Coordinates of N, CA, C and O in Angstrom, one line a residue:
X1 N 0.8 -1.2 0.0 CA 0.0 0.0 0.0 C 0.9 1.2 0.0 O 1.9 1.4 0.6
X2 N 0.4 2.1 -0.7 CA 1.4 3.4 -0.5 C 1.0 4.2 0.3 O -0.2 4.4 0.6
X3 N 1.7 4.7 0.7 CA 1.5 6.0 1.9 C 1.9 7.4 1.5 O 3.0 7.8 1.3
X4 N 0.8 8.0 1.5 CA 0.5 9.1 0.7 C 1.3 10.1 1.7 O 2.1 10.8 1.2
X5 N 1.1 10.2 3.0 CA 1.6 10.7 4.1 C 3.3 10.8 3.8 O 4.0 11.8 3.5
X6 N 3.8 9.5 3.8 CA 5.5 9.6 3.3 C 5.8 9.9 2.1 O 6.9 10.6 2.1
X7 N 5.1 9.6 0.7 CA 5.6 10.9 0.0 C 5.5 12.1 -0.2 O 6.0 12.6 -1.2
X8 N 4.5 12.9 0.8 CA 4.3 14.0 1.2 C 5.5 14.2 2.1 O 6.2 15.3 1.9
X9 N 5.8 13.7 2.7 CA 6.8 14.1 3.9 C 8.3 14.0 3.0 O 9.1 15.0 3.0
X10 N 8.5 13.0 2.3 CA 9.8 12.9 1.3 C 9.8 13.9 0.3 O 10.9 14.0 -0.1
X11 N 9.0 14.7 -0.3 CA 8.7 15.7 -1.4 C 9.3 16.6 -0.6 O 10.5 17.1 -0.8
X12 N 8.3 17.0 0.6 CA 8.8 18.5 1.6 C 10.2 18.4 2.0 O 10.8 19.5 2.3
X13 N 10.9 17.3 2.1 CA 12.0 16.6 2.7 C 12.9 17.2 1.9 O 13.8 17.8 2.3
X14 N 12.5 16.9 -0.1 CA 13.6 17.7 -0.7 C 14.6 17.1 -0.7 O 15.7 17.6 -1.0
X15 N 14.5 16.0 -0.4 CA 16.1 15.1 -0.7 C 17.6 15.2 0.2 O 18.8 15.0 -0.1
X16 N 16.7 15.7 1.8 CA 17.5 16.6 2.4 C 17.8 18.2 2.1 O 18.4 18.8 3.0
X17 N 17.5 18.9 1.0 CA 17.9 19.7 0.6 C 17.0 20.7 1.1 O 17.5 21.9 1.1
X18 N 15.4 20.7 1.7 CA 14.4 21.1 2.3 C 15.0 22.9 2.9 O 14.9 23.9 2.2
X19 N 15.4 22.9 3.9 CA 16.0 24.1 3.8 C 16.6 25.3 3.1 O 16.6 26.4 3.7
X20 N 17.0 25.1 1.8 CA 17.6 25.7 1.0 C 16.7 25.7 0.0 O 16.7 26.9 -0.5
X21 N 15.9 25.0 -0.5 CA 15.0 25.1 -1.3 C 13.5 26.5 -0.7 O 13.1 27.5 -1.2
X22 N 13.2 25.7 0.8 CA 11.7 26.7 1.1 C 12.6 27.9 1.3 O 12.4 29.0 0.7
X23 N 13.4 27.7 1.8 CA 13.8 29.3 2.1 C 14.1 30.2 1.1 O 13.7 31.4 1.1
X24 N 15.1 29.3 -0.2 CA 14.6 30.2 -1.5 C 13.5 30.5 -1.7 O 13.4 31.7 -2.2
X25 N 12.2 29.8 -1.5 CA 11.0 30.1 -2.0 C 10.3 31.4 -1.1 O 9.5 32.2 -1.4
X26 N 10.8 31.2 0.1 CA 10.2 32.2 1.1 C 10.5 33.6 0.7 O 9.6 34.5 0.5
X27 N 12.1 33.8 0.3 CA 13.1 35.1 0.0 C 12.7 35.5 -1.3 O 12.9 36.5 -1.9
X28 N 12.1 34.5 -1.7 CA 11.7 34.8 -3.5 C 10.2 35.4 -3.1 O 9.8 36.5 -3.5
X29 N 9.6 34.8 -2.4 CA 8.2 35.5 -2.7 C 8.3 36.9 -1.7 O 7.6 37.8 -2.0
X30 N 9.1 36.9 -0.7 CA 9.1 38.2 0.5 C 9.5 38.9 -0.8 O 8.6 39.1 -1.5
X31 N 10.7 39.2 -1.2 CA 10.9 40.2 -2.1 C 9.9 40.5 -3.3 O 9.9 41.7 -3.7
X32 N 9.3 39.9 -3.8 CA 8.6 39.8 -4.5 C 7.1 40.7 -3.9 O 6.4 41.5 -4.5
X33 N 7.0 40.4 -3.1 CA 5.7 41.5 -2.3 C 6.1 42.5 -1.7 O 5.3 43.4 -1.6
X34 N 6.8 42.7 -1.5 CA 7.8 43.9 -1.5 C 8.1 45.0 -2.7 O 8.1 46.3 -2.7
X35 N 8.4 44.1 -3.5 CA 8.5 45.1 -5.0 C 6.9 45.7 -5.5 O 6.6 46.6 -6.2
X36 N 6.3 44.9 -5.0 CA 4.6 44.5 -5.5 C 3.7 45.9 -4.9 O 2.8 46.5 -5.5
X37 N 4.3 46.1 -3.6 CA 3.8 46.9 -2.6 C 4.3 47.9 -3.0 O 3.5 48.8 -3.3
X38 N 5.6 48.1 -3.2 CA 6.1 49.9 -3.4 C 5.8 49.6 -4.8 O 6.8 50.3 -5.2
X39 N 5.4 49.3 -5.7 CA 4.9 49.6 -6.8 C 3.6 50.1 -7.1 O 3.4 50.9 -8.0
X40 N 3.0 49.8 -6.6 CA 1.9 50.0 -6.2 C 1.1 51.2 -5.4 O 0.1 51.7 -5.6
X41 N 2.3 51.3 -4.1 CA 2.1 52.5 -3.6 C 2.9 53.6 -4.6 O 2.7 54.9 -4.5
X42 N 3.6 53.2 -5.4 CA 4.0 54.5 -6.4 C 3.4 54.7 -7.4 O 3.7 55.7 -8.0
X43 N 2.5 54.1 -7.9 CA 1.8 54.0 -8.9 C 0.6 55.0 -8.5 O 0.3 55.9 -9.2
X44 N 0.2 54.7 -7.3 CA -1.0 55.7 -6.8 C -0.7 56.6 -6.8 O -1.4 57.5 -7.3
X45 N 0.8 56.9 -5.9 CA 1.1 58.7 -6.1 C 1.2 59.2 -6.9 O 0.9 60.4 -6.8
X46 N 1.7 58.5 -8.4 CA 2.0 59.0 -9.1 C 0.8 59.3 -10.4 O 1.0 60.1 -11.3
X47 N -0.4 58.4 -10.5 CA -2.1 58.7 -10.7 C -2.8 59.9 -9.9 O -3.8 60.4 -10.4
X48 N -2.3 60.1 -8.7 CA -3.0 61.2 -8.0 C -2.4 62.4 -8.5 O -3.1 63.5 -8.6
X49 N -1.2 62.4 -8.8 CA 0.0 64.0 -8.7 C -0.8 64.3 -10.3 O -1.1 65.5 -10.7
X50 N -1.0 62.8 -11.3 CA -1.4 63.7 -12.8 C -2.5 63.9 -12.7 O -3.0 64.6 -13.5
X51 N -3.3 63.4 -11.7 CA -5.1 63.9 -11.9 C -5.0 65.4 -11.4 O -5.7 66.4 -11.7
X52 N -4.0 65.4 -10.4 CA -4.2 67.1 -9.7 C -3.8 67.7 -11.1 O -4.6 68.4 -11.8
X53 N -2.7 67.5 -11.6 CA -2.5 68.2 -12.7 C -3.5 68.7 -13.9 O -3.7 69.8 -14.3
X54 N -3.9 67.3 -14.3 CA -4.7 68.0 -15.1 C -6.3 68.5 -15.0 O -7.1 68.8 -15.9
X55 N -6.4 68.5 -13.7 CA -7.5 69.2 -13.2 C -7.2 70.7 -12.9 O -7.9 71.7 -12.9
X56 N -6.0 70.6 -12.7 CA -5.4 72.2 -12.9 C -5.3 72.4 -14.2 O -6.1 73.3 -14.6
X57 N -4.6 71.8 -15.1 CA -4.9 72.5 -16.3 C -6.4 72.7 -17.4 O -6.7 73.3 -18.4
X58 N -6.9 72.0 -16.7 CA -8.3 72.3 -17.3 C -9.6 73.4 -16.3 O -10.7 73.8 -16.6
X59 N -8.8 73.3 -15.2 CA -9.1 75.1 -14.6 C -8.3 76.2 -15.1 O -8.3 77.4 -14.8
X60 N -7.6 75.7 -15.8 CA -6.7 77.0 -16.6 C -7.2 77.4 -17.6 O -7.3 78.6 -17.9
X61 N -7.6 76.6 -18.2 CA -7.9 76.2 -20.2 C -10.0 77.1 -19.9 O -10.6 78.0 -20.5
X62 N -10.3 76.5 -18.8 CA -11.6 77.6 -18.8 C -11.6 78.9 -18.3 O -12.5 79.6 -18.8
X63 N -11.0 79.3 -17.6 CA -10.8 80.6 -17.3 C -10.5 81.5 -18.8 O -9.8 81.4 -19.8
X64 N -11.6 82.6 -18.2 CA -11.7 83.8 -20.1 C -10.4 84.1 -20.4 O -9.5 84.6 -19.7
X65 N -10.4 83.9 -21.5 CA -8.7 85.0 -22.2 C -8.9 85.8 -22.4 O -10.1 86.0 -22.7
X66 N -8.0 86.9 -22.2 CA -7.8 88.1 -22.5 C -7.3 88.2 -23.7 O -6.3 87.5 -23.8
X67 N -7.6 89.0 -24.9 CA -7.0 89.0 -26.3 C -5.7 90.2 -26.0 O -5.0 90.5 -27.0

């Protein structure tokens, strides 16, 4: 009968190698949400700074000209 349990445990096991492997995987995804996050929060600032902008220039563009 196979035991699903032990090659579940021998997979995570990694061949011994288990350490070095999750922890790449840990350092790969932490940095990865990391980049994800300040991207993200720069992306907003930098959507909000052009809407002020061109909500200002389109309070410019209506105000009467003077010839």
């Amino acid at each position: 009968e196979i035991s699903y349990k032990g090659l579940m445990i021998e997979f995570l096991n990694m061949g011994g190698h288990a350490i070095f492997v999750w922890s790449s995987y840990a350092i790969a995804l932490g940095l990865t949400s990391i980049l994800f996050y300040k991207t993200t929060k720069e992306y907003s600032k930098l959507a909000t700074s052009l809407e002020k902008k061109t909500s200002r220039q389109t309070e410019v563009q209506s105000l009467p000209q003077e010839i």
